[in-house]
Each structure stands twice: as structure tokens, then as C-alpha cells.
Short mmCIF file of C-alpha atoms and ligand atoms in Angstrom, two decimals:
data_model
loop_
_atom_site.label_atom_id
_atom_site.label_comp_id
_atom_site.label_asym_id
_atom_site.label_seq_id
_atom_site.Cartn_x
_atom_site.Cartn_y
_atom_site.Cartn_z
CA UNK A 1 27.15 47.41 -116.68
CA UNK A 2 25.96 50.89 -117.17
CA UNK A 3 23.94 51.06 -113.88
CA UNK A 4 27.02 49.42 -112.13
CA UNK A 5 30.00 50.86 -110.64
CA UNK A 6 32.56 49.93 -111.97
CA UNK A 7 35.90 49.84 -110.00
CA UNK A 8 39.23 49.89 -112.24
CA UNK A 9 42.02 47.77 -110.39
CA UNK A 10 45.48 47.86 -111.03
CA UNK A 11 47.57 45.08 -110.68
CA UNK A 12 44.57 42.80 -111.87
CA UNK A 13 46.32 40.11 -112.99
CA UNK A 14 48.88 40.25 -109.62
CA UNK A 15 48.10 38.57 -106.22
CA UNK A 16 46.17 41.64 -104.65
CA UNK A 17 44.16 43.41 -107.45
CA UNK A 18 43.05 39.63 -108.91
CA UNK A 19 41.57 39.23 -105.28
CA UNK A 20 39.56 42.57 -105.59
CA UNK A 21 38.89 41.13 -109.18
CA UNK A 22 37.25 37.58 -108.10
CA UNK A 23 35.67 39.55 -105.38
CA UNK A 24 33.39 42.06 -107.30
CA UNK A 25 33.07 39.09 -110.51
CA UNK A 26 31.59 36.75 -107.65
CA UNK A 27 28.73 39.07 -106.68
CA UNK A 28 26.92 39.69 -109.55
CA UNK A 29 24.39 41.39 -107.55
CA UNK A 30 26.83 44.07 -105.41
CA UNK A 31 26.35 46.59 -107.65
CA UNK A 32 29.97 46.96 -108.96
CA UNK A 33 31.82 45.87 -112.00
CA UNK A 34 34.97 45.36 -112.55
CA UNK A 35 37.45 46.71 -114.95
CA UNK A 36 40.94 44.72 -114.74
CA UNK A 37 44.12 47.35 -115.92
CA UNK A 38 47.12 45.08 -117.24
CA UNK A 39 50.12 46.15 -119.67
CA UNK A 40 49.11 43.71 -121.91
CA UNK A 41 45.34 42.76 -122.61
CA UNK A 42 46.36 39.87 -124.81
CA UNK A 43 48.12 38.04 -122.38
CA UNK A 44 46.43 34.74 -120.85
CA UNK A 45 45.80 35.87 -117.43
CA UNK A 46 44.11 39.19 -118.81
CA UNK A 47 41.83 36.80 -121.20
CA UNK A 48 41.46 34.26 -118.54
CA UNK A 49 39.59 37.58 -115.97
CA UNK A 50 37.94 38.97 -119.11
CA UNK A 51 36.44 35.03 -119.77
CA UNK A 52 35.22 35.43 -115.51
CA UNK A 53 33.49 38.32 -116.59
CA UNK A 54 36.30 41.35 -116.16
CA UNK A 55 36.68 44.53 -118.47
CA UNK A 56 40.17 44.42 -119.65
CA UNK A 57 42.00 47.72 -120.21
CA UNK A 58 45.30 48.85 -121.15
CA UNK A 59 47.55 50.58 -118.38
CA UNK A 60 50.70 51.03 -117.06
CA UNK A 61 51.67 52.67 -114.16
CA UNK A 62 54.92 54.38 -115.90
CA UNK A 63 52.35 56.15 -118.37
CA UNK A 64 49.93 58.46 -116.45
CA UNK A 65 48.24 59.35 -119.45
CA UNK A 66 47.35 55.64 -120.02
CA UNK A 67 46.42 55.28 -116.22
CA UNK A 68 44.05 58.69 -116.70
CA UNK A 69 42.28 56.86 -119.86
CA UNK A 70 42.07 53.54 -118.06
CA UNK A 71 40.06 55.38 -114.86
CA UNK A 72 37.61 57.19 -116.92
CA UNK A 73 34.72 56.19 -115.81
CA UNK A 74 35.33 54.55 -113.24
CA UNK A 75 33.76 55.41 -109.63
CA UNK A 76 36.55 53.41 -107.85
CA UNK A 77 40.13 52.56 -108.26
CA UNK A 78 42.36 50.35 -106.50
CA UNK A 79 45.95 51.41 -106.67
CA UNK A 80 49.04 48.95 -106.27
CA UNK A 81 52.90 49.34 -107.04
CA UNK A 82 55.27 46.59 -107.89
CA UNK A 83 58.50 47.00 -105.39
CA UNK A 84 59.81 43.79 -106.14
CA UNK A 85 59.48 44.60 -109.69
CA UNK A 86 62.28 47.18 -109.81
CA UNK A 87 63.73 47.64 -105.86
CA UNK A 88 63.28 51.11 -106.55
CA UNK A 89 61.39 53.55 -103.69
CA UNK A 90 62.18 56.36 -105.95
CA UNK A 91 60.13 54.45 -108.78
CA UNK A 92 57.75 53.57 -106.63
CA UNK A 93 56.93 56.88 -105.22
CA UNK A 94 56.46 58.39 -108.77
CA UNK A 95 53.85 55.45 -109.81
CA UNK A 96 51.94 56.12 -106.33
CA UNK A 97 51.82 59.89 -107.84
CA UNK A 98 50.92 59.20 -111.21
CA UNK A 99 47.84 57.00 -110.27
CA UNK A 100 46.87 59.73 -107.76
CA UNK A 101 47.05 62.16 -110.15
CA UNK A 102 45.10 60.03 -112.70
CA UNK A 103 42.58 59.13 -110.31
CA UNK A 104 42.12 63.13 -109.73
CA UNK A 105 41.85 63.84 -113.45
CA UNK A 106 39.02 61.27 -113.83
CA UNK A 107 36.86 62.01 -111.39
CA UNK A 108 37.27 58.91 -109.32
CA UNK A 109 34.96 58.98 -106.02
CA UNK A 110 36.82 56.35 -104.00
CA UNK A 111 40.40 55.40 -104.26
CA UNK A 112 41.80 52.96 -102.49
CA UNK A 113 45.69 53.21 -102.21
CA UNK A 114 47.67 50.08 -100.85
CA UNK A 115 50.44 50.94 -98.19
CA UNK A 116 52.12 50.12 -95.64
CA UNK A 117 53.96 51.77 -92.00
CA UNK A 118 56.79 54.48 -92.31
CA UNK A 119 59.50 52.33 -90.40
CA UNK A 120 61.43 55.25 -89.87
CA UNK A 121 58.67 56.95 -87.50
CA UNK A 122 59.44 53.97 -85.21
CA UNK A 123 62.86 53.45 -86.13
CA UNK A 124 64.43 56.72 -86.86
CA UNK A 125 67.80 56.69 -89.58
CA UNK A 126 69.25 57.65 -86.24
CA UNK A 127 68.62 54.38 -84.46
CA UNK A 128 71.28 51.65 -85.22
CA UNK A 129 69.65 48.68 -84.40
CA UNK A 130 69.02 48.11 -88.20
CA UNK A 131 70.72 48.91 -90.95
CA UNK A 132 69.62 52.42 -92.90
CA UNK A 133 69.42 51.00 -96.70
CA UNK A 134 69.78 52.96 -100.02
CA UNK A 135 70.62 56.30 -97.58
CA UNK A 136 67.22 57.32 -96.11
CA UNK A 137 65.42 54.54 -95.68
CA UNK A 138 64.75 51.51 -92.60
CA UNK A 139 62.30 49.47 -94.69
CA UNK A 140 62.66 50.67 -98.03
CA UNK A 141 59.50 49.15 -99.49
CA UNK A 142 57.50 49.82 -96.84
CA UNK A 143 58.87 53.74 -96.33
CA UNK A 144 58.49 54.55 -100.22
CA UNK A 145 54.96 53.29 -99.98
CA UNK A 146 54.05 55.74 -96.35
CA UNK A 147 55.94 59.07 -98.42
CA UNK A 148 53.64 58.28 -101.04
CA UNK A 149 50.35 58.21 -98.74
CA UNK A 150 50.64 62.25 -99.16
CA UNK A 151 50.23 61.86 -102.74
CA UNK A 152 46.71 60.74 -102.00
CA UNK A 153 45.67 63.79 -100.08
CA UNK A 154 43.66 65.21 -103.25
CA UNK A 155 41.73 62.60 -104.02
CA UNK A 156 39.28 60.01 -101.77
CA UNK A 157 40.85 57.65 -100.60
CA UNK A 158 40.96 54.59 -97.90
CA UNK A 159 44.85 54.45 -97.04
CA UNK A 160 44.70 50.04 -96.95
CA UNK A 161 47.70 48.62 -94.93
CA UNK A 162 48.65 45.46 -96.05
CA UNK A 163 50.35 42.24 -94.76
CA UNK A 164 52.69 39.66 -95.55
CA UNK A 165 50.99 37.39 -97.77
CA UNK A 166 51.41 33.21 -96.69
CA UNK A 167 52.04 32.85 -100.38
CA UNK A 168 55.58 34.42 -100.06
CA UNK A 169 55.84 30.35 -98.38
CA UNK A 170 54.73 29.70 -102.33
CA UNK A 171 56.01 31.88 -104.51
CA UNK A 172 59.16 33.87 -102.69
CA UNK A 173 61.11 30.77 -101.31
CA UNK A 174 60.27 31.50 -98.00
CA UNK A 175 58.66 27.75 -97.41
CA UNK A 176 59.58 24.59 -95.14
CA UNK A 177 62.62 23.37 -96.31
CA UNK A 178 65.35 20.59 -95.17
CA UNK A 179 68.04 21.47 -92.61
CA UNK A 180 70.83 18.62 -92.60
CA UNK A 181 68.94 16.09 -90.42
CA UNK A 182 66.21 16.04 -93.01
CA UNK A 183 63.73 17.64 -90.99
CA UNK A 184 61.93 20.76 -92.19
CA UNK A 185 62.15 24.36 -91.07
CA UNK A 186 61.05 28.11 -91.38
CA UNK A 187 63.49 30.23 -90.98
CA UNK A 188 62.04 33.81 -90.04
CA UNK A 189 63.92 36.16 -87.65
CA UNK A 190 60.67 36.76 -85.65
CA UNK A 191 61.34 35.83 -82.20
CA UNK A 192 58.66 34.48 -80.40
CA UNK A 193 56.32 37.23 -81.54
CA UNK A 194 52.80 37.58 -83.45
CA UNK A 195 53.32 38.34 -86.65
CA UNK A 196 50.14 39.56 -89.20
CA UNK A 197 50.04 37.89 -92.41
CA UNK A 198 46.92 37.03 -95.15
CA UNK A 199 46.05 34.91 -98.15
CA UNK A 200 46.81 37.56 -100.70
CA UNK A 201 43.24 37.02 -102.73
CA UNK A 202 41.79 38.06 -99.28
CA UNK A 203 43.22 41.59 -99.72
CA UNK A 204 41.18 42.12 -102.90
CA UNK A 205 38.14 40.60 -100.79
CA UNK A 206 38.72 43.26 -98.34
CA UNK A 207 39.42 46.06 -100.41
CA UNK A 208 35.51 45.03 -101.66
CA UNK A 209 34.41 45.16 -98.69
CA UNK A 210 35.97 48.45 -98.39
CA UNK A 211 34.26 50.22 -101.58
CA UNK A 212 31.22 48.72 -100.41
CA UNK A 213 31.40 50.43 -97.44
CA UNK A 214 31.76 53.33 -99.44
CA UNK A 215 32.00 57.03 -97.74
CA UNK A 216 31.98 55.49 -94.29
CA UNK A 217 36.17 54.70 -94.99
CA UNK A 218 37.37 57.47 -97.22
CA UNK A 219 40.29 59.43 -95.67
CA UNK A 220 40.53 56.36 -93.32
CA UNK A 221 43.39 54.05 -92.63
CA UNK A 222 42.42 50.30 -92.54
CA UNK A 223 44.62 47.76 -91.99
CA UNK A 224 43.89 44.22 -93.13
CA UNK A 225 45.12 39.99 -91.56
CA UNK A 226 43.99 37.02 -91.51
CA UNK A 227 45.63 35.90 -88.57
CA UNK A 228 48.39 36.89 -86.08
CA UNK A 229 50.71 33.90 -85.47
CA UNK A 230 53.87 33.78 -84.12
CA UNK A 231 56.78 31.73 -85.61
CA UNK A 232 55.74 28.43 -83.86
CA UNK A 233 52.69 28.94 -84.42
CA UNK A 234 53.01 29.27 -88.05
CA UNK A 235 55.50 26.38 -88.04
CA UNK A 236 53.12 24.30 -85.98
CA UNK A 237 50.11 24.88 -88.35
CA UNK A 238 52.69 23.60 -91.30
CA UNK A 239 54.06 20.21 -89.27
CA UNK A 240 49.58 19.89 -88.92
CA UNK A 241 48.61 20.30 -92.61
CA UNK A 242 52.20 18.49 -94.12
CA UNK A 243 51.56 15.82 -91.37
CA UNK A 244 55.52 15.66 -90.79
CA UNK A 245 57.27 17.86 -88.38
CA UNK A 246 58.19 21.32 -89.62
CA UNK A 247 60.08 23.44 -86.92
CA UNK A 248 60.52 27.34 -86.34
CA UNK A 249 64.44 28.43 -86.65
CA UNK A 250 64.80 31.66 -85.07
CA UNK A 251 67.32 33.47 -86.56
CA UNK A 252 68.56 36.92 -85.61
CA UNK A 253 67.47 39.79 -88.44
CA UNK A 254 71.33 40.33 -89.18
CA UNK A 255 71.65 36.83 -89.97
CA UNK A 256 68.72 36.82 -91.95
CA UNK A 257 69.57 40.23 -93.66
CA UNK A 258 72.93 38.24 -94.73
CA UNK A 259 71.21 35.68 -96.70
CA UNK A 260 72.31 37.47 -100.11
CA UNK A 261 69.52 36.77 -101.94
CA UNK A 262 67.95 39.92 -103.54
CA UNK A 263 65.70 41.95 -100.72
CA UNK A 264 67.23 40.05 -97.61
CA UNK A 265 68.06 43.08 -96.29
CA UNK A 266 65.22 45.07 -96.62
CA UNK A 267 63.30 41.77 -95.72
CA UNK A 268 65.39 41.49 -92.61
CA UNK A 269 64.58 45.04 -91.44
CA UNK A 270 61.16 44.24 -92.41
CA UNK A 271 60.76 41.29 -90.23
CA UNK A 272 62.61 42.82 -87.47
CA UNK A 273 60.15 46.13 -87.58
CA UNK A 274 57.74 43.31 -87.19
CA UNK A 275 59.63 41.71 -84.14
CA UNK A 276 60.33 44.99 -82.27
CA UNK A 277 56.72 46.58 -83.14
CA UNK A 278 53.93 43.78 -82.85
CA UNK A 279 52.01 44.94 -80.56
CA UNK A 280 51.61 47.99 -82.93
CA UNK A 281 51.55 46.01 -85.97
CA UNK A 282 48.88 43.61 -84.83
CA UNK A 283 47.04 46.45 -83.64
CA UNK A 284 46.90 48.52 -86.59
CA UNK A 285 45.64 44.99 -88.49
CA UNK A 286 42.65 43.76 -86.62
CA UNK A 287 41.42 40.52 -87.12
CA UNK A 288 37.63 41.74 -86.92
CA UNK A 289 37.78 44.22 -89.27
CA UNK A 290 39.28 42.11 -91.67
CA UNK A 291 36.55 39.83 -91.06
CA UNK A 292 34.04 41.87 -91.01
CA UNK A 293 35.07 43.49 -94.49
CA UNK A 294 34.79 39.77 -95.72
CA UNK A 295 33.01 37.29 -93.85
CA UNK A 296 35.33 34.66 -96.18
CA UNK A 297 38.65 36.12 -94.26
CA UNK A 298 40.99 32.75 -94.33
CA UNK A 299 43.08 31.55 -90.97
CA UNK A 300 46.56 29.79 -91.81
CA UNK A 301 45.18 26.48 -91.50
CA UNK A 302 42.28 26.83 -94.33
CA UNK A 303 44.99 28.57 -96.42
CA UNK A 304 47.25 25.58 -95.94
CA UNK A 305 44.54 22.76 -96.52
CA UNK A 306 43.84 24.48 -99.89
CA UNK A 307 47.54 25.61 -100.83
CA UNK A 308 49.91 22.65 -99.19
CA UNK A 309 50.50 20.97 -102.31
CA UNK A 310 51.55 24.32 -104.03
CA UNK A 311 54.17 24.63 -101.64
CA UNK A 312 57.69 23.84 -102.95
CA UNK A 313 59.61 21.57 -99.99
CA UNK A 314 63.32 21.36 -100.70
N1 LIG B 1 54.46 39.84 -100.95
C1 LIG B 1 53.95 40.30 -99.81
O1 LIG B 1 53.88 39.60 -98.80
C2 LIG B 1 53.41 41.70 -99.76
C3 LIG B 1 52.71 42.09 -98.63
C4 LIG B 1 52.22 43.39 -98.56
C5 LIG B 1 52.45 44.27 -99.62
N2 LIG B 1 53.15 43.84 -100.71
C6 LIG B 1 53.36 44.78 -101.80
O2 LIG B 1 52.53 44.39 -102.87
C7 LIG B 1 53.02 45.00 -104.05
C8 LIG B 1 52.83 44.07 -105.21
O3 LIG B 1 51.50 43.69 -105.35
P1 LIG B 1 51.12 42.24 -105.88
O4 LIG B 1 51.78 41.23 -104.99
O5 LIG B 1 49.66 42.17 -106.06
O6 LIG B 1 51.89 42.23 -107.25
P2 LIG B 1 52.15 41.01 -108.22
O7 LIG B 1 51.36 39.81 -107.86
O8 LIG B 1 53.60 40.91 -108.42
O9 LIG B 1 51.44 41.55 -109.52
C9 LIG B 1 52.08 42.24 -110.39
C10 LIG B 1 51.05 42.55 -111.47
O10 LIG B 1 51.16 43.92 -111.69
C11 LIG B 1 51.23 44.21 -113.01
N3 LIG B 1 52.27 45.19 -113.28
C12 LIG B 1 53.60 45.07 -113.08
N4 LIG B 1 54.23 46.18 -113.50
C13 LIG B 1 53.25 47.01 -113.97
C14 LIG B 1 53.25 48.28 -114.53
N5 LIG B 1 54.40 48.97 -114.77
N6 LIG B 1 52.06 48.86 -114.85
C15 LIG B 1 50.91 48.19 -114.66
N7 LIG B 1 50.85 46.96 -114.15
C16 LIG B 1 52.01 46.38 -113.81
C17 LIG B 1 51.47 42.93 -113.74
O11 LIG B 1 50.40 42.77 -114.59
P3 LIG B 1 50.52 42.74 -116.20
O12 LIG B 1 51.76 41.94 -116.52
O13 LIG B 1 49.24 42.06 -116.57
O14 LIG B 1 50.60 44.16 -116.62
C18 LIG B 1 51.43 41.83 -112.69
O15 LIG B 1 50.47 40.83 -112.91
C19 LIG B 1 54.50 45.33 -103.79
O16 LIG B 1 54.70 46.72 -103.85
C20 LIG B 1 54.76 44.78 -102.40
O17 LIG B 1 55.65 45.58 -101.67
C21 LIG B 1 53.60 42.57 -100.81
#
């Protein structure tokens, strides 16, 4: 351990840092180590990374001082906030801060900070094709995260842009389900555009990738997919793995941000910043990078032959 770097993750036990996690455990030889933060080292999925081989540390990201004890050490950290957690950009903002500051006062060499687009660069508050939410904000989860890029100025750091993970079709009841004739749909208000999305453990691979590059991608902005598929696409790679027909319903983002459940809206804005910007968004997330970062980069169709029977169908 002592001759290996070790790279403290926040969010270890959640969808992206777990990937980083797995990553650096499954090359014993790479010259890293990992050391997995959680709020609660006793818990099963903190024993369950320290059994693969993880350090396990105490952190949260409302306590800098516990963040600043948790990075000591370390030569890397990989930082992560929890929108959906709270719904709070203000909240979100100050935990980006604290884990910069944190990652100053221990010395960390390489940070890597996990962000996303300002929407409102695109889509002023001005512009009234969408909704402005909570007063100042387009896409509030994905605007918190850009204001708190500047928080990372002080120390070095690779600014990672994310994307939507395919296990939101899992997890956030975004999957296939029934309409009234039995047959099963997607609903995403996407138009007929490419859309970037990822398994979410391949973040974490590519965020390895990332520290292994080392120097080469600090004060860089990377952005990270698996694939860019549009909604028929992504409805005709379900209907393929489910073998039964699963079809794309377009739906406009207003009908979409009217679902009522809680995030629609900022979802809505979010998929509809996707719609009206994918040649941008697709862009900024190339497909070769993200490959090249980790050979093991999943399409759709791999993630679905491993993950179709995890997927709820109602
Ligand atoms: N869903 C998507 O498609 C998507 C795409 C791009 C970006 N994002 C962004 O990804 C972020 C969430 O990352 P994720 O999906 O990896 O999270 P996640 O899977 O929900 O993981 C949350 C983990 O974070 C830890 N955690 C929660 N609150 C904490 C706190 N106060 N201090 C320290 N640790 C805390 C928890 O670990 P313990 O209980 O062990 O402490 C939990 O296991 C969000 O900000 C979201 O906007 C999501």
C-alpha cells in the first residue's frame, strides 16, 4: 500500500465512485489503491468494498473537517455530490467547496471533480423556451454543479462531465413500461436526437483512466459516454434484448416536465437541453475518449444483455 497511490473516492458506495472503486481494486498492478469515503463504515456495502480489497474511511461531505482527515494522504481524490439527495443547488454548491477546500488542505495532486454543462450559457434565464426553476436556474442540477467548477480553480483538477446513466431505466423509473394496448414504451422528450448516456460503473472506469493519465488531464475538461443513441435507437436496442417490442413515445419536454413526480421538471429541462444542444452535447462526450480511458467502455446493448433482468417492466 505504502508504495501505492492511493486515490480517496467519495461516493464509494454510490453508482459513480464504486465504479472508480472496482476499477483501481481490479488492477492490482496499476499502481493505485483505493480508499472508499462513506458516512458509515459499518454499513454492508462499505464492508462488502473493504472485503474487495478497499480502505474504508469515514466522511461526509457536510463536515469538511472529516473530508480534510479522510484525504490525508491521499495523491488523488474523486469528488461527487448527491443532487437527488436533497434537490438543493445551494447545498450542492457548498459540498463542491468543502471537498475543494479539503482536497487543498491535504495536499492532494490530482482531483477529479464530477460536473456537468451550465445550461444557462446556452439557455440564458432570459430565454423562455424552458422554464427558469428555483429563480436562477435552467437545469438546476446541472447549473449548481458548472458554478461550482470555480471552486476547483486552487487545486488540480480534471473537470469530468458526466452522462445520463442507462441505470436511471433501473433504478429511477425511467424503464419500458405498458401503455394501454399492453405494449411497452420509453417515454423521453428527446425528439429524434442523439442523446449521450453510460453504464454508471463505467464512469469510475474512466475517471481511472483519467488519474492514470495523470498530469497530461489536470486543468482539463473531459467528458465521458458510452454511446450516443437517439430515442429509437435506445428503444430499438430494448424491443432486441427484451425480445418483445418496446417503442419510443416522444413526448414534448412540457409534457414531460408535468409528470409530477419529484425532479420532472428539472428532468424535463434537462432532456430538452439535451434535445436542443446535441450536437454540442455529443461533442463535448466523445465516444473515443471514453474508450480510450477504458478499453472496457460498454455500448447499450452489452449493458442490456447483462442488466435486462434488473429492469423493472410495469
Ligand atoms: N443519475 C444520472 O443519470 C446522473 C448522470 C450524471 C450525473 N449524475 C449526478 O451524480 C450525482 C450522484 O452520484 P451517484 O449517482 O454516484 O450517487 P449515488 O449512487 O446516489 O450514491 C450516493 C452515495 O453517496 C454517499 N453519500 C450520500 N450523501 C453523502 C454525504 N452527505 N457525504 C458523503 N457521502 C454521501 C452515500 O454513501 P454512504 O451512505 O455510504 O455514505 C451513497 O452510497 C448527482 O449529483 C447527480 O446529479 C447523475
Amino acid at each position: 500500500m505504502a508504495d501505492r497511490k492511493i486515490i480517496a473516492v467519495v461516493g464509494a458506495t454510490g453508482q459513480q465512485g464504486s465504479g472508480l472503486v472496482k476499477a483501481i481494486l481490479a488492477d492490482p498492478s496499476g499502481g493505485f489503491a483505493a480508499r472508499a469515503i462513506t458516512r458509515d463504515p459499518n454499513s454492508d456495502k462499505a464492508k462488502a468494498l473493504a472485503r474487495l480489497g478497499a480502505e474504508v474511511v469515514a466522511g461526509d461531505v457536510d463536515d469538511e473537517a472529516s473530508l480534510t482527515k479522510a484525504f490525508a494522504g491521499a495523491y488523488g481524490a474523486y469528488c461527487v455530490t448527491f443532487f437527488w439527495a436533497h434537490f438543493s443547488p445551494e447545498k450542492e454548491k457548498a459540498q463542491a467547496a468543502a471537498m475543494a477546500r479539503a482536497a487543498k488542505a491535504a495536499g492532494v495532486k490530482h482531483v477529479i471533480w464530477s460536473t456537468l454543462e451550465d445550461s444557462r450559457k446556452w439557455i440564458p434565464l432570459s430565454d423562455n423556451r424552458m422554464p427558469t426553476l428555483m429563480g436562477q436556474y435552467k437545469v438546476p442540477h446541472f447549473d449548481s454543479k458548472a458554478e461550482a467548477d470555480a471552486a476547483f480553480a486552487a487545486v488540480p483538477t480534471t473537470f469530468l462531465l458526466t452522462s445520463f446513466y442507462w441505470e436511471n431505466f433501473i433504478y429511477f423509473g425511467m424503464g419500458p413500461k405498458k401503455g394501454p394496448d399492453g405494449v411497452l414504451g420509453i417515454t423521453l422528450p428527446l425528439g429524434d436526437k442523439k442523446f449521450p448516456a453510460i453504464a454508471s460503473d463505467d464512469i469510475g472506469a474512466c475517471a481511472y483512466g483519467i488519474f492514470k493519465g495523470g498530469d497530461a488531464y489536470v486543468g482539463k475538461r473531459v467528458g465521458i459516454a458510452g454511446e450516443h443513441l437517439t430515442g429509437t435507437e435506445i428503444a430499438g436496442a430494448f424491443s432486441k434484448a427484451l425480445g418483445q417490442p418496446v417503442r419510443y413515445n416522444e413526448v414534448a419536454p412540457e409534457v414531460y416536465r408535468g409528470f409530477g413526480f419529484p425532479g420532472a421538471e428539472d428532468l424535463g429541462n434537462m432532456f430538452q437541453f439535451n434535445r436542443d444542444f446535441a450536437d454540442m452535447f455529443c461533442a463535448a462526450r466523445s465516444l473515443e475518449v471514453s474508450r480510450r480511458l477504458n478499453p472496457g467502455l460498454k455500448t447499450f446493448s452489452a449493458w442490456l444483455a447483462e442488466n435486462k433482468g434488473r429492469i423493472p417492466l410495469e
